[in-house]
mmCIF file of C-alpha atoms in Angstrom:
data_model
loop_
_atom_site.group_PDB
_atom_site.id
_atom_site.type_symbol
_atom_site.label_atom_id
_atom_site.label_comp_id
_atom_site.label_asym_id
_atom_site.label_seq_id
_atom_site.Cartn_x
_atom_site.Cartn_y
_atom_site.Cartn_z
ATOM 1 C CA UNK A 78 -71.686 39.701 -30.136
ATOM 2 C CA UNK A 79 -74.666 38.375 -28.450
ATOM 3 C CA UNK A 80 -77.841 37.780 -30.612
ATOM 4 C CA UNK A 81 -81.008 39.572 -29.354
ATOM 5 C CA UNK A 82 -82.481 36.823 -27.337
ATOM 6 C CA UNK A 83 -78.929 36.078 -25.720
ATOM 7 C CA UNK A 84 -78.825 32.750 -26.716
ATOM 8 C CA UNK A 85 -76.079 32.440 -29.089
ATOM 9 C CA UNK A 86 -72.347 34.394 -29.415
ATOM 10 C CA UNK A 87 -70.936 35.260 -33.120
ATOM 11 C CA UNK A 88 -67.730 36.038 -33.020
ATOM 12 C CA UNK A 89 -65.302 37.020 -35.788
ATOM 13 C CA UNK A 90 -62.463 34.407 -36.120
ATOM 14 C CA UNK A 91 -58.612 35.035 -38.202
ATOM 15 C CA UNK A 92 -59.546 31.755 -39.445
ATOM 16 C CA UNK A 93 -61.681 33.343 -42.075
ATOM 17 C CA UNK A 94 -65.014 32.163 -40.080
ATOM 18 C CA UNK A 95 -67.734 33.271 -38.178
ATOM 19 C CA UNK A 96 -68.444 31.220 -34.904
ATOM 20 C CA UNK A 97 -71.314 30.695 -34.047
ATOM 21 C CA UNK A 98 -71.309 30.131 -30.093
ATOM 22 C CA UNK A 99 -73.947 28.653 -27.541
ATOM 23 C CA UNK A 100 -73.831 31.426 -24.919
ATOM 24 C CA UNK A 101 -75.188 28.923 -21.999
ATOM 25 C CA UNK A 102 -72.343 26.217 -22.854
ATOM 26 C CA UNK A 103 -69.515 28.413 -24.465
ATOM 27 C CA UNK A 104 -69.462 25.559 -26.825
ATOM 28 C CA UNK A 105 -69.703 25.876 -30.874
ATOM 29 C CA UNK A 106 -72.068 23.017 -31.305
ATOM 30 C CA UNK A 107 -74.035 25.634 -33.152
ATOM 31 C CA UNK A 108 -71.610 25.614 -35.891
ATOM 32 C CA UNK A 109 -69.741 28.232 -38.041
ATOM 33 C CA UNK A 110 -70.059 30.233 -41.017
ATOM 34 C CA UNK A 111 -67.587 30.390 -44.225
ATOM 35 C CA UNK A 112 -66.779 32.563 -47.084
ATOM 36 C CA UNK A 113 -64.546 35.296 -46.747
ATOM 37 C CA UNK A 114 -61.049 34.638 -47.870
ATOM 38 C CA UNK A 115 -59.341 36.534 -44.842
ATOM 39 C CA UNK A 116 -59.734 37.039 -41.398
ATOM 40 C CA UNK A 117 -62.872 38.262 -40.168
ATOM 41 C CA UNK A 118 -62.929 41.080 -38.254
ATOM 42 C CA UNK A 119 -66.086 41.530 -36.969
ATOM 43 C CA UNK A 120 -69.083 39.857 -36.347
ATOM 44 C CA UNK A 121 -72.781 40.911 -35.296
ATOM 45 C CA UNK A 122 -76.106 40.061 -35.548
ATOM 46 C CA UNK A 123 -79.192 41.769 -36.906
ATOM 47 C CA UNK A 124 -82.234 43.503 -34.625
ATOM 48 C CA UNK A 125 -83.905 40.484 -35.737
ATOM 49 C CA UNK A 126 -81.493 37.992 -34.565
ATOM 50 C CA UNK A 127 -82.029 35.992 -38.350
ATOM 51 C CA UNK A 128 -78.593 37.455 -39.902
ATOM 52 C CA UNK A 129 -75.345 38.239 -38.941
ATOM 53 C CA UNK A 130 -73.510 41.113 -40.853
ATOM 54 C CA UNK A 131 -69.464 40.511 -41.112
ATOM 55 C CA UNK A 132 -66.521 42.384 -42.600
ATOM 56 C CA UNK A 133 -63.083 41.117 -43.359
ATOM 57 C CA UNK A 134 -59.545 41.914 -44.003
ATOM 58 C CA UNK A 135 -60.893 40.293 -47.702
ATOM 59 C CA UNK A 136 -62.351 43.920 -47.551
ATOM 60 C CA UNK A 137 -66.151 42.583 -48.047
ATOM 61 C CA UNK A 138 -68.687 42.550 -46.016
ATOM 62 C CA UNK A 139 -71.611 39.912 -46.199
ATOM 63 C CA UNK A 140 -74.987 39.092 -44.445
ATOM 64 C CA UNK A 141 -75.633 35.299 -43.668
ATOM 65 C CA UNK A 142 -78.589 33.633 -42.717
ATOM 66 C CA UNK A 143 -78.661 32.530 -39.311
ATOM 67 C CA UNK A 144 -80.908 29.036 -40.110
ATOM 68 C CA UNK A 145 -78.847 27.706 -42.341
ATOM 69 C CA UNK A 146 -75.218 30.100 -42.967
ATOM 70 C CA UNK A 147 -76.234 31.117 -46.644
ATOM 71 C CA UNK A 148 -75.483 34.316 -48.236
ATOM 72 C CA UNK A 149 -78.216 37.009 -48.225
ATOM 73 C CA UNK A 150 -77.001 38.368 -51.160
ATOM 74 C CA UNK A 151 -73.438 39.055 -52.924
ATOM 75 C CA UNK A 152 -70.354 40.026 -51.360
ATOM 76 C CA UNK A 153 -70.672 44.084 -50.393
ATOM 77 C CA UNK A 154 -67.942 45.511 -52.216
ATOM 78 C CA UNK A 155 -66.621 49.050 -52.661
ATOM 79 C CA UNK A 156 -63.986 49.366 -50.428
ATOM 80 C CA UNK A 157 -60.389 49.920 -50.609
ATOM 81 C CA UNK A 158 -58.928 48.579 -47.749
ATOM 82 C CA UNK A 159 -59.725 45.823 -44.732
ATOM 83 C CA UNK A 160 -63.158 45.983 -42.549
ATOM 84 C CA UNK A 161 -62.368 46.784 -39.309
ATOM 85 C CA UNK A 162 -66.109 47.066 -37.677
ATOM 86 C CA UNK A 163 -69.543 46.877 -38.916
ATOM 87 C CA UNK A 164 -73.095 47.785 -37.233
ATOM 88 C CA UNK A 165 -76.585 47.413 -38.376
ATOM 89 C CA UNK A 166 -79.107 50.157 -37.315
ATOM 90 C CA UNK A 167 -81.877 49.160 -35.363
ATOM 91 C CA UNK A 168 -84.559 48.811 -37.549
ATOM 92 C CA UNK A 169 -82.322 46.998 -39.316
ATOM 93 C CA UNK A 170 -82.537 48.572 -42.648
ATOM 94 C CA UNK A 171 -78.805 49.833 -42.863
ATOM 95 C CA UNK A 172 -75.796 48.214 -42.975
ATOM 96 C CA UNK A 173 -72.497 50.793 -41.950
ATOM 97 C CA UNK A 174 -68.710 49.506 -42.311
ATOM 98 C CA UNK A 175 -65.943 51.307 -41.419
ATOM 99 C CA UNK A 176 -62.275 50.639 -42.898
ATOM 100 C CA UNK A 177 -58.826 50.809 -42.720
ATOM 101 C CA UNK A 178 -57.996 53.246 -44.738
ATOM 102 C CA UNK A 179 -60.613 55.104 -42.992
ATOM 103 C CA UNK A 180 -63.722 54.974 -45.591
ATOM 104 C CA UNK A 181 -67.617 54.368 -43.649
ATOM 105 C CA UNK A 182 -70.003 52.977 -45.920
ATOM 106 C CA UNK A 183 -73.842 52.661 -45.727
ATOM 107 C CA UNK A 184 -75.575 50.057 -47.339
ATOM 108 C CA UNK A 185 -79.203 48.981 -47.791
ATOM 109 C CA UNK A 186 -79.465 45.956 -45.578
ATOM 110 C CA UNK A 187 -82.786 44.265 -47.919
ATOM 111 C CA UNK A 188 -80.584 44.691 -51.306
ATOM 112 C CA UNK A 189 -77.117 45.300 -50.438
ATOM 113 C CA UNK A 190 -77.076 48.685 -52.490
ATOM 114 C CA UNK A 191 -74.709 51.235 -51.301
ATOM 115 C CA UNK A 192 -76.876 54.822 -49.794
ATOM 116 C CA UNK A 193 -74.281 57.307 -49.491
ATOM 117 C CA UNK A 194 -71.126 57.942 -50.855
ATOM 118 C CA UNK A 195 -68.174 56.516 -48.865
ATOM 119 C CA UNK A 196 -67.855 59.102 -45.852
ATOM 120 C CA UNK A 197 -64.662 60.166 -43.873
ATOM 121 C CA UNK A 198 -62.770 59.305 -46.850
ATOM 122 C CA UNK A 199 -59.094 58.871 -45.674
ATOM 123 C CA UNK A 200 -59.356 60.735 -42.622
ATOM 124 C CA UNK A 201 -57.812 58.397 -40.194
ATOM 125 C CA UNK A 202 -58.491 54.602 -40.025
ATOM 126 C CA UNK A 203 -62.254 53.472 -38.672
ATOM 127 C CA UNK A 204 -61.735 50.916 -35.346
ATOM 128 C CA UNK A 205 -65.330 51.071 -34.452
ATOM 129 C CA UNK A 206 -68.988 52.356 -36.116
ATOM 130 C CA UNK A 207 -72.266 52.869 -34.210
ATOM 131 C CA UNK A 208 -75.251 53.989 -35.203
ATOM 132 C CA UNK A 209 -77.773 55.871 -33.280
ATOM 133 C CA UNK A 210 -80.933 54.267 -31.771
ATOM 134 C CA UNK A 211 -83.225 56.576 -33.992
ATOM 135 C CA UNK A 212 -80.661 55.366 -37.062
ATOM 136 C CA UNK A 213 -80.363 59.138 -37.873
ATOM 137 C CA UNK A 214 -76.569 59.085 -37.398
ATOM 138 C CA UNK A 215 -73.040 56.963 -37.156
ATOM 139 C CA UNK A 216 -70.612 57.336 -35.072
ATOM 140 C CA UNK A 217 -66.766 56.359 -35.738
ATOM 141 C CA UNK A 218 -63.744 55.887 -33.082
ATOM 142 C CA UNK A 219 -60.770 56.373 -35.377
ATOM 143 C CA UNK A 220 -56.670 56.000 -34.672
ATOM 144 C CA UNK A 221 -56.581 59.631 -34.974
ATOM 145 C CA UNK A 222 -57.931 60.330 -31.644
ATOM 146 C CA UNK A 223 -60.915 61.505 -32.478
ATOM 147 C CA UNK A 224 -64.807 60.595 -32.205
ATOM 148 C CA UNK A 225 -66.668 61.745 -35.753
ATOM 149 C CA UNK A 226 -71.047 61.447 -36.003
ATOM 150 C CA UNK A 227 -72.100 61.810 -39.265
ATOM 151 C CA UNK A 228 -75.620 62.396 -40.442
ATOM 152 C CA UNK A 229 -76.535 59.050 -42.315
ATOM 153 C CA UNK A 230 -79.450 60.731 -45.013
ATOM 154 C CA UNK A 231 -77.472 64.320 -45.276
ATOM 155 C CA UNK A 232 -73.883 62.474 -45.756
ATOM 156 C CA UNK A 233 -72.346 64.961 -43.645
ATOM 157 C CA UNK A 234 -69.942 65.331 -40.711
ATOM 158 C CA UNK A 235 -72.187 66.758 -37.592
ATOM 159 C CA UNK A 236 -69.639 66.737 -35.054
ATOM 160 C CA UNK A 237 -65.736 65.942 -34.272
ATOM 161 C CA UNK A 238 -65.366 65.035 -30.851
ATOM 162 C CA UNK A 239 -61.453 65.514 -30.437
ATOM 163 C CA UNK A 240 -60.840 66.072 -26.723
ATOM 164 C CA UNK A 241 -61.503 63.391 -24.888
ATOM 165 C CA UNK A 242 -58.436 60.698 -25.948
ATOM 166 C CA UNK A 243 -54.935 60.965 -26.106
ATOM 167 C CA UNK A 244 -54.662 57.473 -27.798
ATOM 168 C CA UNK A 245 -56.906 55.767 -31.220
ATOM 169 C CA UNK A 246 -60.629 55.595 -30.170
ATOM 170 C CA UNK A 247 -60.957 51.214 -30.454
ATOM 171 C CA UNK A 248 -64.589 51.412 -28.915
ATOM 172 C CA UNK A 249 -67.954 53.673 -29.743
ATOM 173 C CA UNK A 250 -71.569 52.744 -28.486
ATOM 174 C CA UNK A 251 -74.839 54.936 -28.318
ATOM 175 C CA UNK A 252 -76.876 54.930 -25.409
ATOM 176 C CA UNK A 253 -79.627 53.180 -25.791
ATOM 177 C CA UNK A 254 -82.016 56.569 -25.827
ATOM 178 C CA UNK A 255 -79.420 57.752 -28.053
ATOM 179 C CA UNK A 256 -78.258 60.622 -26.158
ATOM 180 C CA UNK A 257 -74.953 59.681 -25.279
ATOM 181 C CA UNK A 258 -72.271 57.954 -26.547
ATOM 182 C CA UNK A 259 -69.510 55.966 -24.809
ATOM 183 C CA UNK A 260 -66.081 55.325 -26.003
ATOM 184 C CA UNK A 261 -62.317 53.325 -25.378
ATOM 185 C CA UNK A 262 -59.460 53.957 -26.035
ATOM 186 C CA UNK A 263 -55.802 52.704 -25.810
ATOM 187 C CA UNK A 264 -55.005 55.677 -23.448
ATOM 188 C CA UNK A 265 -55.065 55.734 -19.851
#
């Protein structure tokens, strides 16, 4: 994913890295980022552009500092299975990862504390996580077919969005007034 000013790429790498990627030269010069002990499976940055939030098949997730590839804080533990997508909201004080066995977390993004209970608890397996502009809710695209938003303070299921994919939902994105939300799929 693109950092806010555009300048640099992270990407997620099965080499248990995160790549750090000059988006003018497409070259790496700008180095890389170690510490999981599995593939990493996504890769973003923060509203600020100073950390990047990853999660990994190690089934952590951890914030780096941009300036020099640190830790922010400990490993974020508490799941049971592989990371498949993570998201920061855009204030960025909340972390979300979603999870194979189909668990979404929220975590403080200053301490690292978990916020809610896991939600969607074996449901279906998470392939994507949003959450809204206002950072009022998450949204999930899930293998089952279905799109779920969740209420991120309440820790409840708002809506189930089940009739628009024949196929896992792989993709979920707010619009950026948060009224809509786009979606992929592997169907046609």
């Amino acid at each position: 994913r693109f950092s806010p000013d555009a300048q640099y790429i992270a990407s997620a790498s099965s080499d248990e890295t995160i790549r750090i990627w000059d988006s003018k030269s497409i070259s790496t010069d700008s180095g890389s980022v170690s510490g999981h002990s599995e593939s990493v499976n996504s890769a973003t940055y923060s509203p600020d552009g100073l950390q990047i939030l990853s999660g990994s098949r190690d089934r952590t997730v951890r914030v780096w500092n941009v300036k020099d590839g640190s830790a922010a804080f400990k490993p974020l533990k508490g799941n049971m299975e592989e990371i498949n997508s993570i998201s920061w909201s855009s204030d960025g004080q909340h972390l979300v990862s979603g999870t194979l066995d189909g668990d979404l977390q929220v975590w403080n993004a200053k301490t690292g504390d978990q916020i809610t209970k896991p939600l969607n608890r074996n449901l279906a397996t998470i392939h994507s996580v949003a959450v809204s502009p206002d950072g009022l809710y998450i949204a999930t695209g899930s293998s089952d077919k279905n799109i779920r938003v969740w209420n991120i303070k309440a820790d409840t299921l708002v809506s189930k969005l089940s009739n628009g994919h024949s196929g896992a939902v792989y993709s979920v994105a707010y619009s950026p007034d948060g009224r809509s939300l786009v979606s992929g799929s592997v169907d046609k």
